[in-house]
């Protein structure tokens, strides 16, 4: 069954530590996205990639980094520079064409120890 | 940049009653419009979308939405609420218009009263 897999479901980070969230899709989609979700704020775009080896900053990219070495994979690293990383992180992908909907994974909840 | 306003962060309706969730966008050029639903600790699932053509769009689970250009609105409705409709609902618009990026509203949490 095609879809988007995010792992792990729950992640804990110590102060000063980088952590990487995994996102894999088998939908053959060109575009992939990372969002951060906080209560009452909806979804905010962190980074997006429309093609392999290329990505753009979203609205809240500071303290985050990404790579897109394979079409299927778009990992997000939350660096120690991100001062308030506790949130629910959602990965999405979409096919070619701006009228294509985004498909979402089930999210990773990151907490600070 | 686009903005999306969802009036009412919390909406409660009785089971069997009409569901109306409001969404207004800011754009002089009609964007692509989407409604998503999110159940607790899960990702978002597409309910319906408007791109071109008929302005009344039918989606899954009995939901529909009407694109009204003159009112810059895309309100979501369902004639009869079911307990399983309890979730959070997000309106999203393509940003810039007719682009792959989306801007999301802040969401409306729907509670169904038995």
mmCIF file of N, CA and C in Angstrom, chain B residues 25-63:
data_model
loop_
_atom_site.group_PDB
_atom_site.id
_atom_site.type_symbol
_atom_site.label_atom_id
_atom_site.label_comp_id
_atom_site.label_asym_id
_atom_site.label_seq_id
_atom_site.Cartn_x
_atom_site.Cartn_y
_atom_site.Cartn_z
ATOM 1 N N UNK B 25 -10.267 33.133 2.765
ATOM 2 C CA UNK B 25 -8.887 33.306 2.330
ATOM 3 C C UNK B 25 -8.696 34.723 1.804
ATOM 4 N N UNK B 26 -7.444 35.118 1.683
ATOM 5 C CA UNK B 26 -7.133 36.455 1.179
ATOM 6 C C UNK B 26 -6.360 36.302 -0.122
ATOM 7 N N UNK B 27 -6.996 36.526 -1.213
ATOM 8 C CA UNK B 27 -6.305 36.495 -2.491
ATOM 9 C C UNK B 27 -7.206 37.090 -3.555
ATOM 10 N N UNK B 28 -6.637 37.898 -4.415
ATOM 11 C CA UNK B 28 -7.415 38.452 -5.518
ATOM 12 C C UNK B 28 -7.475 37.461 -6.675
ATOM 13 N N UNK B 29 -6.530 36.526 -6.672
ATOM 14 C CA UNK B 29 -6.513 35.461 -7.675
ATOM 15 C C UNK B 29 -7.013 34.194 -7.009
ATOM 16 N N UNK B 30 -8.035 33.558 -7.557
ATOM 17 C CA UNK B 30 -8.570 32.350 -6.900
ATOM 18 C C UNK B 30 -7.485 31.306 -6.708
ATOM 19 N N UNK B 31 -7.261 30.902 -5.453
ATOM 20 C CA UNK B 31 -6.266 29.863 -5.208
ATOM 21 C C UNK B 31 -6.897 28.483 -5.334
ATOM 22 N N UNK B 32 -6.078 27.458 -5.184
ATOM 23 C CA UNK B 32 -6.614 26.118 -4.980
ATOM 24 C C UNK B 32 -6.920 25.988 -3.490
ATOM 25 N N UNK B 33 -8.006 25.309 -3.164
ATOM 26 C CA UNK B 33 -8.494 25.253 -1.790
ATOM 27 C C UNK B 33 -8.682 23.810 -1.354
ATOM 28 N N UNK B 34 -8.352 23.537 -0.112
ATOM 29 C CA UNK B 34 -8.397 22.180 0.409
ATOM 30 C C UNK B 34 -8.964 22.187 1.827
ATOM 31 N N UNK B 35 -9.673 21.119 2.167
ATOM 32 C CA UNK B 35 -10.041 20.838 3.545
ATOM 33 C C UNK B 35 -9.431 19.499 3.939
ATOM 34 N N UNK B 36 -8.803 19.510 5.134
ATOM 35 C CA UNK B 36 -8.217 18.294 5.687
ATOM 36 C C UNK B 36 -8.827 18.026 7.057
ATOM 37 N N UNK B 37 -8.818 16.755 7.449
ATOM 38 C CA UNK B 37 -9.265 16.363 8.791
ATOM 39 C C UNK B 37 -8.110 15.665 9.504
ATOM 40 N N UNK B 38 -8.004 15.922 10.810
ATOM 41 C CA UNK B 38 -6.964 15.295 11.613
ATOM 42 C C UNK B 38 -7.570 14.689 12.865
ATOM 43 N N UNK B 39 -7.356 13.396 13.055
ATOM 44 C CA UNK B 39 -7.751 12.710 14.284
ATOM 45 C C UNK B 39 -6.557 12.736 15.239
ATOM 46 N N UNK B 40 -6.799 12.590 16.544
ATOM 47 C CA UNK B 40 -5.717 12.730 17.530
ATOM 48 C C UNK B 40 -4.488 11.880 17.218
ATOM 49 N N UNK B 41 -3.336 12.534 17.296
ATOM 50 C CA UNK B 41 -2.036 11.878 17.100
ATOM 51 C C UNK B 41 -1.895 11.207 15.737
ATOM 52 N N UNK B 42 -2.560 11.760 14.764
ATOM 53 C CA UNK B 42 -2.433 11.257 13.399
ATOM 54 C C UNK B 42 -2.100 12.391 12.448
ATOM 55 N N UNK B 43 -1.783 12.037 11.215
ATOM 56 C CA UNK B 43 -1.554 13.036 10.186
ATOM 57 C C UNK B 43 -2.869 13.571 9.641
ATOM 58 N N UNK B 44 -2.768 14.387 8.608
ATOM 59 C CA UNK B 44 -3.950 14.987 8.007
ATOM 60 C C UNK B 44 -4.423 14.128 6.834
ATOM 61 N N UNK B 45 -5.744 14.064 6.705
ATOM 62 C CA UNK B 45 -6.356 13.308 5.621
ATOM 63 C C UNK B 45 -7.184 14.266 4.777
ATOM 64 N N UNK B 46 -7.038 14.196 3.474
ATOM 65 C CA UNK B 46 -7.770 15.085 2.581
ATOM 66 C C UNK B 46 -9.261 14.760 2.599
ATOM 67 N N UNK B 47 -10.080 15.795 2.829
ATOM 68 C CA UNK B 47 -11.531 15.645 2.750
ATOM 69 C C UNK B 47 -12.025 15.978 1.350
ATOM 70 N N UNK B 48 -11.575 17.107 0.837
ATOM 71 C CA UNK B 48 -11.996 17.551 -0.490
ATOM 72 C C UNK B 48 -11.097 18.678 -0.952
ATOM 73 N N UNK B 49 -11.210 18.997 -2.244
ATOM 74 C CA UNK B 49 -10.411 20.080 -2.796
ATOM 75 C C UNK B 49 -11.192 20.784 -3.909
ATOM 76 N N UNK B 50 -10.880 22.058 -4.072
ATOM 77 C CA UNK B 50 -11.389 22.824 -5.205
ATOM 78 C C UNK B 50 -10.202 23.345 -6.006
ATOM 79 N N UNK B 51 -10.196 23.064 -7.292
ATOM 80 C CA UNK B 51 -9.160 23.628 -8.163
ATOM 81 C C UNK B 51 -9.826 24.461 -9.251
ATOM 82 N N UNK B 52 -10.614 23.833 -10.087
ATOM 83 C CA UNK B 52 -11.366 24.564 -11.103
ATOM 84 C C UNK B 52 -12.705 23.852 -11.297
ATOM 85 N N UNK B 53 -13.591 24.484 -12.065
ATOM 86 C CA UNK B 53 -14.845 23.809 -12.397
ATOM 87 C C UNK B 53 -15.944 24.094 -11.404
ATOM 88 N N UNK B 54 -16.740 23.094 -11.139
ATOM 89 C CA UNK B 54 -17.913 23.243 -10.277
ATOM 90 C C UNK B 54 -17.519 23.787 -8.916
ATOM 91 N N UNK B 55 -18.251 24.779 -8.460
ATOM 92 C CA UNK B 55 -17.891 25.447 -7.204
ATOM 93 C C UNK B 55 -18.368 24.686 -5.978
ATOM 94 N N UNK B 56 -19.315 23.760 -6.139
ATOM 95 C CA UNK B 56 -19.741 22.909 -5.031
ATOM 96 C C UNK B 56 -18.979 21.592 -5.147
ATOM 97 N N UNK B 57 -18.191 21.321 -4.144
ATOM 98 C CA UNK B 57 -17.302 20.165 -4.184
ATOM 99 C C UNK B 57 -17.741 19.156 -3.130
ATOM 100 N N UNK B 58 -17.864 17.915 -3.534
ATOM 101 C CA UNK B 58 -18.223 16.855 -2.587
ATOM 102 C C UNK B 58 -16.975 16.074 -2.211
ATOM 103 N N UNK B 59 -16.910 15.715 -0.929
ATOM 104 C CA UNK B 59 -15.758 14.982 -0.450
ATOM 105 C C UNK B 59 -16.136 13.676 0.222
ATOM 106 N N UNK B 60 -15.206 13.181 1.023
ATOM 107 C CA UNK B 60 -15.448 11.921 1.718
ATOM 108 C C UNK B 60 -16.275 12.157 2.972
ATOM 109 N N UNK B 61 -16.837 11.075 3.491
ATOM 110 C CA UNK B 61 -17.579 11.103 4.761
ATOM 111 C C UNK B 61 -18.787 12.037 4.754
ATOM 112 N N UNK B 62 -19.331 12.332 3.567
ATOM 113 C CA UNK B 62 -20.528 13.152 3.475
ATOM 114 C C UNK B 62 -20.309 14.642 3.545
ATOM 115 N N UNK B 63 -19.075 15.100 3.561
ATOM 116 C CA UNK B 63 -18.776 16.528 3.607
ATOM 117 C C UNK B 63 -18.805 17.145 2.212
#
